[in-house]
Amino acid sequence: MDMRSNEPELRSLMLAGLDGDAAAHTALLTRLSAYLRAYFKTHLARIGRGPADAEDLVQETLIALHARRHTYDRSQPLTPWVYAIARYRLVDFLRRSKASVTDVAIDEADEVLAEGDPSSVESGLDLQKLMAQLTPKTRQAIQLVKLDGWSVSEAATRSGVSPSAIKVAVHRGLRALSRLATQRSSS
Amino acid sequence: MKTDELINMLGTNLEPVKGGQLRTTLMIALGVGAVAAFCLMLVIFGLPAAALVGEYSGLKVLVLAFTLGLAAAGASFLIKSARPGEPGRKPLILIGLLLFAALSAGLVALILAHPTAWGGMVFGPQWAACLICIPLLAAAPFASLVWALRKGAPTNLMRTGAVAGLVAGALGATVFAFHHATGSIPFIAFWYGGPILVCAVVGAILGPRLLRW
């Protein structure tokens, strides 16, 4: 299934997710991860990188898609936005791994995430290790709200700060995790 | 880590996202940068008596149309460029046309004038001040634009950096024009257009480092 032919469905999931529908957001990320996996596997195969590297990129891109979802313009189609982020993450990965962009033949008119690939492997990303690099307050906010599943107001009560401070910490924390995930692969 | 675990984590306690924040952030950055540049100009040169009294020569109107036109076209490009994807080329074409128009007007004015006047027209009053002060005044707007763009997700960092530099340079030149009243059309084309382009080149060099995400 071509991603572009599923555009209306994926876009409506995205819009629902932006309005706070967690189930729609999770469904969207699951669907996109299959397209991203196929896309990264194809390109990384050309420089002899395996499925584990592709899975790293899938996860980096999912975190980026989530942390930067406010940059999606609701009036525009979703596919070009996802593709631009995936391509950006791929080019960044290649730069970090000292491969040239021409080696993997990415061009502007690239096939947009043609086939989905559901066969996920475990990535080299270790969430706990990444979390350890966050500031204590940010780490606690992510732990309570995103991992333990406490609501924002419950997390605020538990850590003795305001709900808006928790929201800000979660948002900053996810952006920091996105950055840390990409820096990790460079070392 | 398994991808499903990551997706579950990202979806847990999902917060709704409002549209239009990015545009507002960029507009605030433009405003803050322009005000900061204006204050720096006041600190360096003092109150521009002529401008505030209202002495608007035709040339000054042209200068402001040129610099504000560049800033506006660049800003509309940055609003799109802060998002992943292709921003479209219309603003870039407009920027090119404005620069081309200024350069051609400068050259035509030189051709019409007597060659003995050329030196005076090109190296007019305070040409060196333009060269130094416009980039200097552009520093604050550039910093505030970079701050705003980092809230977004630009995917072409060199081009975005270049346009951010150009907008900052154009704002610096706009502010400088309040202080600097005189000159000829070739003077404006070279000593306003030139420093603005220098700012764009600096922006293009700094963009990939500063805007990376």
GROMACS .gro file of C-alpha atoms in nm:
model
  400
    1MET     CA    1   0.000   0.000   0.000
    2ASP     CA    2   0.139   0.332  -0.106
    3MET     CA    3   0.141   0.594   0.166
    4ARG     CA    4   0.002   0.858  -0.066
    5SER     CA    5  -0.310   0.653  -0.142
    6ASN     CA    6  -0.376   0.637   0.234
    7GLU     CA    7  -0.328   1.012   0.270
    8PRO     CA    8  -0.690   1.101   0.363
    9GLU     CA    9  -0.704   0.836   0.635
   10LEU     CA   10  -0.359   0.915   0.778
   11ARG     CA   11  -0.430   1.286   0.768
   12SER     CA   12  -0.755   1.247   0.962
   13LEU     CA   13  -0.564   1.041   1.225
   14MET     CA   14  -0.307   1.321   1.244
   15LEU     CA   15  -0.572   1.590   1.288
   16ALA     CA   16  -0.745   1.387   1.559
   17GLY     CA   17  -0.409   1.337   1.730
   18LEU     CA   18  -0.339   1.711   1.722
   19ASP     CA   19  -0.674   1.761   1.895
   20GLY     CA   20  -0.562   1.526   2.171
   21ASP     CA   21  -0.701   1.187   2.056
   22ALA     CA   22  -0.435   0.947   2.190
   23ALA     CA   23  -0.574   0.638   2.014
   24ALA     CA   24  -0.563   0.815   1.676
   25HIS     CA   25  -0.210   0.938   1.743
   26THR     CA   26  -0.087   0.590   1.841
   27ALA     CA   27  -0.257   0.439   1.534
   28LEU     CA   28  -0.094   0.702   1.312
   29LEU     CA   29   0.255   0.644   1.452
   30THR     CA   30   0.212   0.265   1.415
   31ARG     CA   31   0.103   0.303   1.053
   32LEU     CA   32   0.381   0.550   0.975
   33SER     CA   33   0.645   0.332   1.139
   34ALA     CA   34   0.584   0.062   0.875
   35TYR     CA   35   0.635   0.310   0.591
   36LEU     CA   36   0.939   0.462   0.759
   37ARG     CA   37   1.093   0.118   0.817
   38ALA     CA   38   1.060   0.024   0.449
   39TYR     CA   39   1.198   0.363   0.344
   40PHE     CA   40   1.504   0.354   0.571
   41LYS     CA   41   1.578  -0.014   0.506
   42THR     CA   42   1.583   0.046   0.131
   43HIS     CA   43   1.821   0.339   0.157
   44LEU     CA   44   2.048   0.196   0.425
   45ALA     CA   45   2.082  -0.134   0.236
   46ARG     CA   46   2.270   0.063  -0.033
   47ILE     CA   47   2.548   0.147   0.213
   48GLY     CA   48   2.543  -0.198   0.372
   49ARG     CA   49   2.357  -0.104   0.692
   50GLY     CA   50   2.116  -0.354   0.843
   51PRO     CA   51   1.764  -0.352   0.990
   52ALA     CA   52   1.887  -0.248   1.338
   53ASP     CA   53   2.018   0.084   1.204
   54ALA     CA   54   1.695   0.127   1.012
   55GLU     CA   55   1.498   0.070   1.332
   56ASP     CA   56   1.710   0.333   1.512
   57LEU     CA   57   1.614   0.577   1.238
   58VAL     CA   58   1.247   0.475   1.255
   59GLN     CA   59   1.243   0.553   1.626
   60GLU     CA   60   1.440   0.877   1.593
   61THR     CA   61   1.193   0.986   1.327
   62LEU     CA   62   0.888   0.888   1.534
   63ILE     CA   63   1.017   1.093   1.827
   64ALA     CA   64   1.086   1.383   1.588
   65LEU     CA   65   0.739   1.355   1.430
   66HIS     CA   66   0.586   1.362   1.776
   67ALA     CA   67   0.802   1.637   1.926
   68ARG     CA   68   0.760   1.858   1.615
   69ARG     CA   69   0.396   1.787   1.537
   70HIS     CA   70   0.309   2.153   1.598
   71THR     CA   71   0.498   2.226   1.274
   72TYR     CA   72   0.235   2.042   1.070
   73ASP     CA   73   0.009   2.287   0.886
   74ARG     CA   74  -0.346   2.150   0.919
   75SER     CA   75  -0.444   2.287   0.579
   76GLN     CA   76  -0.171   2.090   0.400
   77PRO     CA   77  -0.141   1.720   0.304
   78LEU     CA   78   0.037   1.500   0.557
   79THR     CA   79   0.257   1.287   0.328
   80PRO     CA   80   0.503   1.565   0.224
   81TRP     CA   81   0.543   1.670   0.587
   82VAL     CA   82   0.625   1.315   0.702
   83TYR     CA   83   0.852   1.262   0.405
   84ALA     CA   84   1.044   1.585   0.467
   85ILE     CA   85   1.109   1.483   0.828
   86ALA     CA   86   1.207   1.126   0.731
   87ARG     CA   87   1.440   1.257   0.462
   88TYR     CA   88   1.594   1.511   0.702
   89ARG     CA   89   1.658   1.237   0.962
   90LEU     CA   90   1.807   1.009   0.694
   91VAL     CA   91   2.042   1.277   0.560
   92ASP     CA   92   2.145   1.363   0.917
   93PHE     CA   93   2.211   0.994   0.990
   94LEU     CA   94   2.424   0.961   0.677
   95ARG     CA   95   2.624   1.267   0.770
   96ARG     CA   96   2.687   1.121   1.114
   97SER     CA   97   2.791   0.786   0.969
   98LYS     CA   98   3.016   0.960   0.712
   99ALA     CA   99   2.828   0.824   0.413
  100SER     CA  100   2.755   1.053   0.123
  101VAL     CA  101   2.402   1.143   0.029
  102THR     CA  102   2.464   1.037  -0.332
  103ASP     CA  103   2.564   0.685  -0.213
  104VAL     CA  104   2.208   0.616  -0.113
  105ALA     CA  105   2.056   0.804  -0.404
  106ILE     CA  106   1.809   1.027  -0.226
  107ASP     CA  107   1.661   1.286  -0.452
  108GLU     CA  108   1.379   1.536  -0.432
  109ALA     CA  109   1.147   1.317  -0.641
  110ASP     CA  110   1.210   1.018  -0.418
  111GLU     CA  111   0.954   0.741  -0.390
  112VAL     CA  112   0.740   0.852  -0.100
  113LEU     CA  113   0.751   0.570   0.151
  114ALA     CA  114   0.609   0.324  -0.100
  115GLU     CA  115   0.552  -0.008   0.075
  116GLY     CA  116   0.489  -0.060   0.444
  117ASP     CA  117   0.715  -0.301   0.636
  118PRO     CA  118   0.571  -0.429   0.965
  119SER     CA  119   0.865  -0.655   1.061
  120SER     CA  120   1.009  -0.456   1.348
  121VAL     CA  121   1.334  -0.547   1.523
  122GLU     CA  122   1.464  -0.403   1.849
  123SER     CA  123   1.661  -0.080   1.805
  124GLY     CA  124   1.984   0.018   1.976
  125LEU     CA  125   1.806   0.308   2.146
  126ASP     CA  126   1.789   0.267   2.521
  127LEU     CA  127   1.521   0.495   2.661
  128GLN     CA  128   1.647   0.470   3.020
  129LYS     CA  129   2.001   0.568   2.914
  130LEU     CA  130   1.865   0.864   2.719
  131MET     CA  131   1.644   0.961   3.014
  132ALA     CA  132   1.947   0.958   3.244
  133GLN     CA  133   2.085   1.254   3.050
  134LEU     CA  134   1.780   1.473   3.114
  135THR     CA  135   1.763   1.717   3.402
  136PRO     CA  136   1.603   1.560   3.715
  137LYS     CA  137   1.281   1.766   3.687
  138THR     CA  138   1.235   1.690   3.319
  139ARG     CA  139   1.314   1.322   3.374
  140GLN     CA  140   1.059   1.301   3.653
  141ALA     CA  141   0.790   1.467   3.441
  142ILE     CA  142   0.849   1.226   3.150
  143GLN     CA  143   0.859   0.929   3.386
  144LEU     CA  144   0.533   1.018   3.562
  145VAL     CA  145   0.329   1.134   3.261
  146LYS     CA  146   0.462   0.941   2.962
  147LEU     CA  147   0.590   0.617   3.117
  148ASP     CA  148   0.389   0.562   3.438
  149GLY     CA  149   0.079   0.708   3.277
  150TRP     CA  150  -0.023   0.952   3.553
  151SER     CA  151  -0.236   1.240   3.435
  152VAL     CA  152  -0.080   1.585   3.423
  153SER     CA  153  -0.265   1.699   3.736
  154GLU     CA  154  -0.172   1.383   3.929
  155ALA     CA  155   0.191   1.424   3.823
  156ALA     CA  156   0.177   1.789   3.930
  157THR     CA  157   0.050   1.692   4.278
  158ARG     CA  158   0.312   1.421   4.315
  159SER     CA  159   0.606   1.641   4.219
  160GLY     CA  160   0.472   1.955   4.385
  161VAL     CA  161   0.472   2.184   4.080
  162SER     CA  162   0.196   2.336   3.869
  163PRO     CA  163   0.027   2.136   3.590
  164SER     CA  164   0.152   2.383   3.330
  165ALA     CA  165   0.510   2.332   3.453
  166ILE     CA  166   0.460   1.956   3.403
  167LYS     CA  167   0.331   2.012   3.048
  168VAL     CA  168   0.627   2.233   2.964
  169ALA     CA  169   0.872   1.981   3.115
  170VAL     CA  170   0.719   1.694   2.915
  171HIS     CA  171   0.732   1.894   2.593
  172ARG     CA  172   1.092   2.003   2.651
  173GLY     CA  173   1.187   1.653   2.761
  174LEU     CA  174   1.058   1.493   2.441
  175ARG     CA  175   1.246   1.745   2.230
  176ALA     CA  176   1.558   1.677   2.434
  177LEU     CA  177   1.510   1.301   2.390
  178SER     CA  178   1.477   1.356   2.016
  179ARG     CA  179   1.810   1.541   2.016
  180LEU     CA  180   1.980   1.289   2.247
  181ALA     CA  181   1.864   0.997   2.031
  182THR     CA  182   2.038   1.144   1.726
  183GLN     CA  183   2.353   1.240   1.916
  184ARG     CA  184   2.383   0.888   2.056
  185SER     CA  185   2.426   0.732   1.712
  186SER     CA  186   2.710   0.967   1.630
  187SER     CA  187   2.927   0.838   1.913
  188MET     CA  188   1.386  -0.052   2.274
  189LYS     CA  189   1.089  -0.188   2.081
  190THR     CA  190   0.914   0.054   1.848
  191ASP     CA  191   0.570  -0.036   1.987
  192GLU     CA  192   0.686   0.060   2.336
  193LEU     CA  193   0.808   0.395   2.207
  194ILE     CA  194   0.478   0.459   2.029
  195ASN     CA  195   0.282   0.376   2.344
  196MET     CA  196   0.501   0.610   2.544
  197LEU     CA  197   0.454   0.893   2.293
  198GLY     CA  198   0.076   0.843   2.293
  199THR     CA  199   0.039   0.836   2.671
  200ASN     CA  200  -0.139   1.144   2.810
  201LEU     CA  201  -0.135   1.310   2.472
  202GLU     CA  202  -0.171   1.688   2.486
  203PRO     CA  203  -0.367   1.871   2.215
  204VAL     CA  204  -0.164   2.104   1.995
  205LYS     CA  205  -0.285   2.446   1.888
  206GLY     CA  206  -0.225   2.559   1.533
  207GLY     CA  207  -0.054   2.883   1.440
  208GLN     CA  208   0.197   2.901   1.727
  209LEU     CA  209   0.491   2.890   1.491
  210ARG     CA  210   0.374   3.191   1.293
  211THR     CA  211   0.314   3.389   1.613
  212THR     CA  212   0.659   3.295   1.746
  213LEU     CA  213   0.825   3.417   1.425
  214MET     CA  214   0.627   3.741   1.428
  215ILE     CA  215   0.729   3.805   1.789
  216ALA     CA  216   1.091   3.733   1.698
  217LEU     CA  217   1.072   3.982   1.410
  218GLY     CA  218   0.924   4.248   1.638
  219VAL     CA  219   1.168   4.190   1.923
  220GLY     CA  220   1.464   4.185   1.682
  221ALA     CA  221   1.356   4.508   1.513
  222VAL     CA  222   1.303   4.687   1.845
  223ALA     CA  223   1.641   4.566   1.973
  224ALA     CA  224   1.811   4.687   1.654
  225PHE     CA  225   1.635   5.023   1.685
  226CYS     CA  226   1.748   5.062   2.047
  227LEU     CA  227   2.106   4.976   1.951
  228MET     CA  228   2.087   5.239   1.678
  229LEU     CA  229   1.969   5.497   1.936
  230VAL     CA  230   2.255   5.401   2.167
  231ILE     CA  231   2.514   5.437   1.890
  232PHE     CA  232   2.383   5.746   1.708
  233GLY     CA  233   2.133   5.909   1.941
  234LEU     CA  234   1.786   6.028   1.841
  235PRO     CA  235   1.752   6.066   1.462
  236ALA     CA  236   1.615   6.421   1.467
  237ALA     CA  237   1.546   6.447   1.095
  238ALA     CA  238   1.351   6.123   1.071
  239LEU     CA  239   1.127   6.198   1.368
  240VAL     CA  240   1.056   6.552   1.260
  241GLY     CA  241   0.928   6.404   0.940
  242GLU     CA  242   1.175   6.492   0.673
  243TYR     CA  243   1.096   6.220   0.422
  244SER     CA  244   1.279   6.261   0.098
  245GLY     CA  245   1.179   6.054  -0.202
  246LEU     CA  246   1.504   5.862  -0.169
  247LYS     CA  247   1.429   5.765   0.188
  248VAL     CA  248   1.089   5.628   0.087
  249LEU     CA  249   1.264   5.422  -0.182
  250VAL     CA  250   1.518   5.293   0.070
  251LEU     CA  251   1.248   5.189   0.313
  252ALA     CA  252   1.044   5.026   0.036
  253PHE     CA  253   1.354   4.828  -0.063
  254THR     CA  254   1.456   4.713   0.286
  255LEU     CA  255   1.105   4.653   0.419
  256GLY     CA  256   1.016   4.472   0.095
  257LEU     CA  257   1.313   4.240   0.144
  258ALA     CA  258   1.223   4.186   0.509
  259ALA     CA  259   0.858   4.111   0.433
  260ALA     CA  260   0.932   3.871   0.145
  261GLY     CA  261   1.197   3.697   0.356
  262ALA     CA  262   0.966   3.672   0.656
  263SER     CA  263   0.690   3.511   0.449
  264PHE     CA  264   0.949   3.259   0.326
  265LEU     CA  265   1.065   3.187   0.683
  266ILE     CA  266   0.710   3.116   0.803
  267LYS     CA  267   0.690   2.834   0.548
  268SER     CA  268   1.053   2.735   0.579
  269ALA     CA  269   1.018   2.676   0.955
  270ARG     CA  270   0.801   2.375   0.869
  271PRO     CA  271   0.929   2.054   0.713
  272GLY     CA  272   0.877   2.042   0.337
  273GLU     CA  273   0.907   2.265   0.034
  274PRO     CA  274   0.836   2.631   0.118
  275GLY     CA  275   0.762   2.744  -0.239
  276ARG     CA  276   0.968   2.986  -0.444
  277LYS     CA  277   0.753   3.300  -0.477
  278PRO     CA  278   0.916   3.497  -0.191
  279LEU     CA  279   1.263   3.404  -0.318
  280ILE     CA  280   1.174   3.532  -0.664
  281LEU     CA  281   1.046   3.856  -0.509
  282ILE     CA  282   1.372   3.893  -0.314
  283GLY     CA  283   1.569   3.838  -0.634
  284LEU     CA  284   1.361   4.097  -0.818
  285LEU     CA  285   1.406   4.357  -0.543
  286LEU     CA  286   1.783   4.308  -0.541
  287PHE     CA  287   1.794   4.314  -0.920
  288ALA     CA  288   1.581   4.630  -0.932
  289ALA     CA  289   1.806   4.807  -0.680
  290LEU     CA  290   2.122   4.708  -0.865
  291SER     CA  291   1.985   4.806  -1.206
  292ALA     CA  292   1.857   5.140  -1.073
  293GLY     CA  293   2.202   5.204  -0.929
  294LEU     CA  294   2.374   5.119  -1.257
  295VAL     CA  295   2.129   5.325  -1.464
  296ALA     CA  296   2.184   5.625  -1.236
  297LEU     CA  297   2.559   5.586  -1.281
  298ILE     CA  298   2.531   5.557  -1.659
  299LEU     CA  299   2.316   5.874  -1.674
  300ALA     CA  300   2.563   6.067  -1.460
  301HIS     CA  301   2.896   6.206  -1.574
  302PRO     CA  302   3.189   5.969  -1.500
  303THR     CA  303   3.359   6.235  -1.288
  304ALA     CA  304   3.064   6.216  -1.047
  305TRP     CA  305   3.084   5.838  -1.008
  306GLY     CA  306   3.331   5.837  -0.722
  307GLY     CA  307   3.116   6.077  -0.523
  308MET     CA  308   2.798   5.883  -0.593
  309VAL     CA  309   2.933   5.540  -0.500
  310PHE     CA  310   3.160   5.636  -0.213
  311GLY     CA  311   2.908   5.878  -0.069
  312PRO     CA  312   2.884   5.994   0.291
  313GLN     CA  313   2.938   5.718   0.545
  314TRP     CA  314   2.974   5.425   0.307
  315ALA     CA  315   3.198   5.252   0.560
  316ALA     CA  316   2.939   5.314   0.833
  317CYS     CA  317   2.680   5.127   0.623
  318LEU     CA  318   2.915   4.836   0.576
  319ILE     CA  319   2.982   4.806   0.948
  320CYS     CA  320   2.657   4.920   1.107
  321ILE     CA  321   2.406   4.723   0.900
  322PRO     CA  322   2.554   4.383   0.995
  323LEU     CA  323   2.601   4.508   1.351
  324LEU     CA  324   2.235   4.613   1.377
  325ALA     CA  325   2.136   4.282   1.213
  326ALA     CA  326   2.287   4.073   1.493
  327ALA     CA  327   1.990   4.105   1.732
  328PRO     CA  328   1.719   4.030   1.472
  329PHE     CA  329   1.925   3.734   1.349
  330ALA     CA  330   1.954   3.592   1.700
  331SER     CA  331   1.581   3.628   1.764
  332LEU     CA  332   1.494   3.470   1.427
  333VAL     CA  333   1.723   3.174   1.497
  334TRP     CA  334   1.556   3.132   1.836
  335ALA     CA  335   1.213   3.124   1.668
  336LEU     CA  336   1.320   2.893   1.383
  337ARG     CA  337   1.462   2.647   1.637
  338LYS     CA  338   1.106   2.614   1.771
  339GLY     CA  339   1.009   2.487   1.427
  340ALA     CA  340   1.165   2.218   1.212
  341PRO     CA  341   1.336   2.365   0.905
  342THR     CA  342   1.466   2.096   0.670
  343ASN     CA  343   1.684   2.307   0.441
  344LEU     CA  344   1.913   2.466   0.698
  345MET     CA  345   2.148   2.654   0.467
  346ARG     CA  346   1.866   2.819   0.271
  347THR     CA  347   1.667   2.897   0.585
  348GLY     CA  348   1.980   3.043   0.749
  349ALA     CA  349   2.050   3.256   0.442
  350VAL     CA  350   1.699   3.402   0.437
  351ALA     CA  351   1.709   3.460   0.815
  352GLY     CA  352   2.036   3.650   0.759
  353LEU     CA  353   1.881   3.848   0.475
  354VAL     CA  354   1.574   3.943   0.683
  355ALA     CA  355   1.799   4.044   0.974
  356GLY     CA  356   2.019   4.246   0.738
  357ALA     CA  357   1.714   4.415   0.585
  358LEU     CA  358   1.583   4.504   0.933
  359GLY     CA  359   1.929   4.635   1.027
  360ALA     CA  360   1.932   4.846   0.710
  361THR     CA  361   1.578   4.974   0.778
  362VAL     CA  362   1.683   5.090   1.123
  363PHE     CA  363   2.008   5.234   0.992
  364ALA     CA  364   1.812   5.435   0.732
  365PHE     CA  365   1.650   5.635   1.018
  366HIS     CA  366   1.992   5.764   1.111
  367HIS     CA  367   2.140   5.779   0.765
  368ALA     CA  368   1.941   6.021   0.551
  369THR     CA  369   2.152   6.110   0.253
  370GLY     CA  370   2.303   5.933  -0.046
  371SER     CA  371   2.236   5.855  -0.408
  372ILE     CA  372   2.060   5.558  -0.568
  373PRO     CA  373   2.389   5.380  -0.658
  374PHE     CA  374   2.505   5.441  -0.302
  375ILE     CA  375   2.193   5.276  -0.161
  376ALA     CA  376   2.215   4.985  -0.404
  377PHE     CA  377   2.576   4.904  -0.313
  378TRP     CA  378   2.607   5.004   0.051
  379TYR     CA  379   2.264   4.888   0.163
  380GLY     CA  380   2.224   4.592  -0.075
  381GLY     CA  381   2.584   4.475  -0.024
  382PRO     CA  382   2.579   4.451   0.358
  383ILE     CA  383   2.235   4.283   0.344
  384LEU     CA  384   2.383   4.019   0.113
  385VAL     CA  385   2.680   3.980   0.348
  386CYS     CA  386   2.431   3.906   0.627
  387ALA     CA  387   2.261   3.646   0.404
  388VAL     CA  388   2.594   3.474   0.335
  389VAL     CA  389   2.679   3.469   0.707
  390GLY     CA  390   2.332   3.326   0.774
  391ALA     CA  391   2.386   3.055   0.513
  392ILE     CA  392   2.714   2.957   0.681
  393LEU     CA  393   2.571   2.959   1.035
  394GLY     CA  394   2.234   2.803   0.944
  395PRO     CA  395   2.340   2.435   0.933
  396ARG     CA  396   2.505   2.468   1.277
  397LEU     CA  397   2.247   2.683   1.455
  398LEU     CA  398   1.926   2.536   1.315
  399ARG     CA  399   2.006   2.165   1.336
  400TRP     CA  400   1.755   1.949   1.519
   0.00000   0.00000   0.00000
